[in-house]
Short mmCIF file of C-alpha atoms in Angstrom, two decimals:
data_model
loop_
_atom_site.label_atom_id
_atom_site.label_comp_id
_atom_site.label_asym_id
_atom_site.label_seq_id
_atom_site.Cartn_x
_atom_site.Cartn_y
_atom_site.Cartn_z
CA UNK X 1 -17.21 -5.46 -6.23
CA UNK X 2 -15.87 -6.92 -2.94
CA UNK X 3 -13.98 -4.57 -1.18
CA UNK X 4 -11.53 -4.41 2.32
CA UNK X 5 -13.61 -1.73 5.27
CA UNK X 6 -11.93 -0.53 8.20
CA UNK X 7 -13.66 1.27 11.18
CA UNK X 8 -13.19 3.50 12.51
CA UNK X 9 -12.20 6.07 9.98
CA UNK X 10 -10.80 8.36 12.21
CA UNK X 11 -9.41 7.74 15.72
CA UNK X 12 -8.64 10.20 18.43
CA UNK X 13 -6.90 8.77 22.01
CA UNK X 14 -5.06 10.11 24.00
CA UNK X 15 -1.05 8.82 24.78
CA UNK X 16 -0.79 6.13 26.55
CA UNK X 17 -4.20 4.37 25.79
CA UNK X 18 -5.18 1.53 24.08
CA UNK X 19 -6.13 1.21 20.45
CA UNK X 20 -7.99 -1.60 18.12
CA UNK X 21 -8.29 -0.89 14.36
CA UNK X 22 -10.37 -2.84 12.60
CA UNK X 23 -10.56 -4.34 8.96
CA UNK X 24 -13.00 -6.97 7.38
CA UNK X 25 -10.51 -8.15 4.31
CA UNK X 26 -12.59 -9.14 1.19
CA UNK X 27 -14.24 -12.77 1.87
CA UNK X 28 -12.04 -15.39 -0.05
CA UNK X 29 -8.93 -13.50 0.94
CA UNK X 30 -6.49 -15.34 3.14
CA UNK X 31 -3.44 -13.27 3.52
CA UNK X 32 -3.83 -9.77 5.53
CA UNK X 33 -1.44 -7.32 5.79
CA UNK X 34 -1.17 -4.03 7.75
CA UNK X 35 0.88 -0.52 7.08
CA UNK X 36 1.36 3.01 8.57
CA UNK X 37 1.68 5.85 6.56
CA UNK X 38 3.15 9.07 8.78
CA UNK X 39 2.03 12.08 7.08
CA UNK X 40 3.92 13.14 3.84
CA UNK X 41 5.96 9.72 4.14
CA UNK X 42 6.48 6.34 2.52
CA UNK X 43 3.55 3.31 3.18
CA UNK X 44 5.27 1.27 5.48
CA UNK X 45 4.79 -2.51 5.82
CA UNK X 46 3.85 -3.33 9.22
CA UNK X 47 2.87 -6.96 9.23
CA UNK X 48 1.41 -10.11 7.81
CA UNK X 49 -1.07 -12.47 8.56
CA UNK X 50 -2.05 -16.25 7.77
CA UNK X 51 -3.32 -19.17 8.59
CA UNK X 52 -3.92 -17.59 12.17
CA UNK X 53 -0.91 -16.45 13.04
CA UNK X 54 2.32 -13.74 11.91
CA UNK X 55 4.17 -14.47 8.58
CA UNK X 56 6.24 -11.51 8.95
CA UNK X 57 6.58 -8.31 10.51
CA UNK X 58 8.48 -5.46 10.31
CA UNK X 59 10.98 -3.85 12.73
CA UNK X 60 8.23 -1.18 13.53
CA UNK X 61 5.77 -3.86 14.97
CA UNK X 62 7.28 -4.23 18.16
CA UNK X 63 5.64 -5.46 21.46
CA UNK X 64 3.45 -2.60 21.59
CA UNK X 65 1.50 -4.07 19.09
CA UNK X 66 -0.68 -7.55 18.12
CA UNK X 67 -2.92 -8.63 15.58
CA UNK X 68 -5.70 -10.87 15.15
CA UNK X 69 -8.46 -12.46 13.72
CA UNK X 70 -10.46 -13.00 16.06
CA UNK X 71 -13.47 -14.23 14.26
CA UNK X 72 -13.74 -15.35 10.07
CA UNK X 73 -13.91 -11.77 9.12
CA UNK X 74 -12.04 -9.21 11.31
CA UNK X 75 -8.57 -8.66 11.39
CA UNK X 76 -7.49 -6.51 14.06
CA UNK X 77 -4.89 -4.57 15.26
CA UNK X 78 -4.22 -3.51 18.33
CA UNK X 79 -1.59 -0.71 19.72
CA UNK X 80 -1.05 -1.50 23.62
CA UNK X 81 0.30 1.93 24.54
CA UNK X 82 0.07 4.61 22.27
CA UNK X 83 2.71 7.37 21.69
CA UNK X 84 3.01 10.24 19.66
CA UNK X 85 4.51 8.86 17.01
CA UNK X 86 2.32 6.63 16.12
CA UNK X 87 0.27 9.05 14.68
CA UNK X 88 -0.39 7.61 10.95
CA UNK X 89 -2.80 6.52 8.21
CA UNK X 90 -3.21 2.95 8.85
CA UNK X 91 -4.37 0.93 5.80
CA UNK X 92 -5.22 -3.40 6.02
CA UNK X 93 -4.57 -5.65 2.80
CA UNK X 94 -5.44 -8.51 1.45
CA UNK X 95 -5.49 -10.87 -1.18
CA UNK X 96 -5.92 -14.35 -2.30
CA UNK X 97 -4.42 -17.97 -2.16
CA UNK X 98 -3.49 -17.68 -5.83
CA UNK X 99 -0.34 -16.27 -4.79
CA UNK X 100 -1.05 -12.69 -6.42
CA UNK X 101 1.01 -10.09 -5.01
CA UNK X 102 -2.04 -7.48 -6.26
CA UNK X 103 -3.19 -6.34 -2.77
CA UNK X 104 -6.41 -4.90 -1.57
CA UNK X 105 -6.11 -1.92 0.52
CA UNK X 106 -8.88 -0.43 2.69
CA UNK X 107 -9.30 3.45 2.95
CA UNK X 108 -7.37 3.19 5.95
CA UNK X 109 -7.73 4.53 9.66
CA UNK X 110 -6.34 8.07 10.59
CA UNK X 111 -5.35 7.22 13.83
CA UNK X 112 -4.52 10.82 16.26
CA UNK X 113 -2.57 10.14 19.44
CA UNK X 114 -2.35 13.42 21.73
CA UNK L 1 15.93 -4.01 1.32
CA UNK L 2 14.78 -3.35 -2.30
CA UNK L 3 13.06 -0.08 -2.38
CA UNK L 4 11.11 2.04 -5.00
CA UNK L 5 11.97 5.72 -5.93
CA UNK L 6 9.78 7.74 -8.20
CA UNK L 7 10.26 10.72 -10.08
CA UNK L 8 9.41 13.42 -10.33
CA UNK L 9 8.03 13.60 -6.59
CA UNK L 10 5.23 16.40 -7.88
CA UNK L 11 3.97 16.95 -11.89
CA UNK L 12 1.39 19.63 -12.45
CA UNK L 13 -0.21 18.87 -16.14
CA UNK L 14 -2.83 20.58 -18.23
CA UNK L 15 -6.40 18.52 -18.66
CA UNK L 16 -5.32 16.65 -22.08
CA UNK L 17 -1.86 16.36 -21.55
CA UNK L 18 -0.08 12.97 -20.81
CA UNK L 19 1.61 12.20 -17.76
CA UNK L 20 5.02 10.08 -17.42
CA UNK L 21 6.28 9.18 -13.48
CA UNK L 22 9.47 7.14 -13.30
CA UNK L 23 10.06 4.75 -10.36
CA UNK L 24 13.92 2.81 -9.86
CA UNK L 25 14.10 -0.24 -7.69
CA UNK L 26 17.02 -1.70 -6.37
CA UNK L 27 16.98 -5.39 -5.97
CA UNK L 28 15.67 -8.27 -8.17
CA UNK L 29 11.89 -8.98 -8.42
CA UNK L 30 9.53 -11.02 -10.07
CA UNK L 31 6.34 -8.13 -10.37
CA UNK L 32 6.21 -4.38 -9.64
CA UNK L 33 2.56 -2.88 -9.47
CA UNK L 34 1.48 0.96 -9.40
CA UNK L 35 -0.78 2.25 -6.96
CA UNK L 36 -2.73 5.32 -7.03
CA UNK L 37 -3.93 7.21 -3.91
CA UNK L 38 -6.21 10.20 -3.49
CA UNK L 39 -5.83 12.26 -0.76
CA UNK L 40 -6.59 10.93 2.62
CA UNK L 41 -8.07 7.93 1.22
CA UNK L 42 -6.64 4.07 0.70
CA UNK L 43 -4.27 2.44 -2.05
CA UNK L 44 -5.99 1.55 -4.97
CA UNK L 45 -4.15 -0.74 -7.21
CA UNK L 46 -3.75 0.02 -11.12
CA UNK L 47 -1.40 -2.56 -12.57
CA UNK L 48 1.10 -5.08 -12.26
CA UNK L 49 3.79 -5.99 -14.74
CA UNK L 50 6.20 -9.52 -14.35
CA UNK L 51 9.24 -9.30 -14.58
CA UNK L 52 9.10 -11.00 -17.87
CA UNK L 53 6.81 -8.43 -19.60
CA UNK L 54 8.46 -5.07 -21.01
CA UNK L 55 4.85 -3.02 -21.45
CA UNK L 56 1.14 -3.26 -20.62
CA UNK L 57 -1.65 -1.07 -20.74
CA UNK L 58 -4.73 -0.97 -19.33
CA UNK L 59 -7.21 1.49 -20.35
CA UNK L 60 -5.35 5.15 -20.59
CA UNK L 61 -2.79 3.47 -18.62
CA UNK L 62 0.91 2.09 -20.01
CA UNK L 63 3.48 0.91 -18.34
CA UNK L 64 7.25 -0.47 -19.17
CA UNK L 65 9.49 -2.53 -16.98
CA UNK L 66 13.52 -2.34 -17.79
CA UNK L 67 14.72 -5.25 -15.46
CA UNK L 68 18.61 -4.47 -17.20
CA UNK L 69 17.92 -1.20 -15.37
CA UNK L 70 15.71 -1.52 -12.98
CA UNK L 71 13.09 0.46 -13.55
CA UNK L 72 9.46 1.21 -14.40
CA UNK L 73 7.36 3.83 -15.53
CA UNK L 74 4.14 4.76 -15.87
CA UNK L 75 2.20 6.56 -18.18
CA UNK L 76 -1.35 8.03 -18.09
CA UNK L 77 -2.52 9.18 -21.25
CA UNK L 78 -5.21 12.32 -22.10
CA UNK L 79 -5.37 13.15 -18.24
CA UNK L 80 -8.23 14.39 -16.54
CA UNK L 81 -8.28 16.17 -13.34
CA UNK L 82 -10.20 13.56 -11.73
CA UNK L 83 -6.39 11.24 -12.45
CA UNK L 84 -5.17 14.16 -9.67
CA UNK L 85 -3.77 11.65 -6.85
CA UNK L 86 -0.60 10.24 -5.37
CA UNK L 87 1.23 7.67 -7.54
CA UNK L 88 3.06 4.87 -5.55
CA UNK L 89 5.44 1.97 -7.07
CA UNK L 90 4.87 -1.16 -4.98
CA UNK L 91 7.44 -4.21 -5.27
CA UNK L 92 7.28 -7.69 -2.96
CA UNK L 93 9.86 -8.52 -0.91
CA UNK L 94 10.09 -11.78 0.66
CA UNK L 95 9.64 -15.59 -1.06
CA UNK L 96 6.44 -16.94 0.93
CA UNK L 97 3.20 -16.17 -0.26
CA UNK L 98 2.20 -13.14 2.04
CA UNK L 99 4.50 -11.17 0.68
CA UNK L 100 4.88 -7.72 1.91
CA UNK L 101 5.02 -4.96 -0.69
CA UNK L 102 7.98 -1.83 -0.22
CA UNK L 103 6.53 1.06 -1.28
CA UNK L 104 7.93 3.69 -2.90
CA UNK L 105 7.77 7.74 -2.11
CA UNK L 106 5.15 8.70 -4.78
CA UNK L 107 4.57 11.43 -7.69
CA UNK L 108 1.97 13.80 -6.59
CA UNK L 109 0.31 14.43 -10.02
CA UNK L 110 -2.03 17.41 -10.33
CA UNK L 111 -4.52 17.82 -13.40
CA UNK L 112 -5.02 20.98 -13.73
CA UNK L 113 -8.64 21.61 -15.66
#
């Protein structure tokens, strides 16, 4: 069964430094989505993704961070400057044209800022 | 913003035992969906119900949707411990078609053996 991968699994940086988390969506999939989770907290929408550009983001995507797809199967995202805070699960989605709101989450990316 | 709430937050169940989380929403939608999540590991998605359906199952799974009062549970019948995980309430906001799903805190359901 298709499924969404993200890489790396876990990420360690240091504050301050650059990040890209990656995610390969499944295949037919045109819609892509990012979220945080914080530790012990809600899933938090971070963004979405189509047609090559942002449908919608969230007041917790600021400048600091981008997405893209820069090739037909990763969708990126990138975190310019990392703080502290940003210290979260980080989990891509996706799903198809059909309009399903089912999405299909990838085991996510512990990201570690120190 | 419409936003899920599940109860209890943490259920500890014998093996055999059924288990019942609640989840209240606070706006209008057309779906709501249930989500399970092991520890440390990604979303996985269990079910969606329309707004227009009052119960499905799947498998050892059933769950009812009360639009008059907004809310939803879900129950997981004959539990094993391997149905130990994070349960998650999911509803889209937004009318385009990359819609993003609000998410809401979770039941922590332990099987015990």
């Amino acid at each position: 069964e298709p499924e969404v991968t993200q890489t790396p699994s876990h990420q360690v940086t240091q504050m301050g430094q650059e990040v890209i988390l990656r995610c390969v969506p499944i295949s037919n999939h045109l819609y892509f989505y990012w979220y945080r989770q914080i530790l012990g907290q809600k899933v938090e929408f971070l963004v979405s993704f189509y047609n090559n550009e942002i449908s919608e983001k969230s007041e917790i995507f600021d400048d600091q961070f981008s997405v893209e797809r820069p090739d037909g199967s990763n969708f990126t995202l990138k975190i310019r400057s990392t703080k502290l805070e940003d210290s979260a699960m980080y989990f891509c989605a996706s799903n198809s044209l059909a309009g399903t709101d089912t999405q299909y989450f990838g085991p996510g990316t512990r990201l570690t800022v120190l | 913003s419409q936003q899920g709430e599940e109860d209890p937050q943490a259920l500890s169940i014998q093996e055999g035992e059924n288990a019942t989380m609640n989840c209240s929403y606070k706006t209008s939608i057309n779906n709501l969906q249930w989500y399970r999540q092991n520890s440390g590991r990604g979303l996985v998605h269990l079910i969606l119900i329309r707004s227009n359906e009052r119960e499905k199952h799947s498998g050892r799974l059933r769950v009812t949707l009360d639009t008059s009062k907004k809310s939803s549970s879900l129950l997981i019948t004959a539990s094993r411990a391997a149905d130990t995980a994070s349960y998650f309430c999911a509803t889209p906001l937004g009318s385009g078609s990359a819609r993003q799903l609000t998410f809401g805190s979770g039941t922590q359901l332990t099987v015990l053996p």
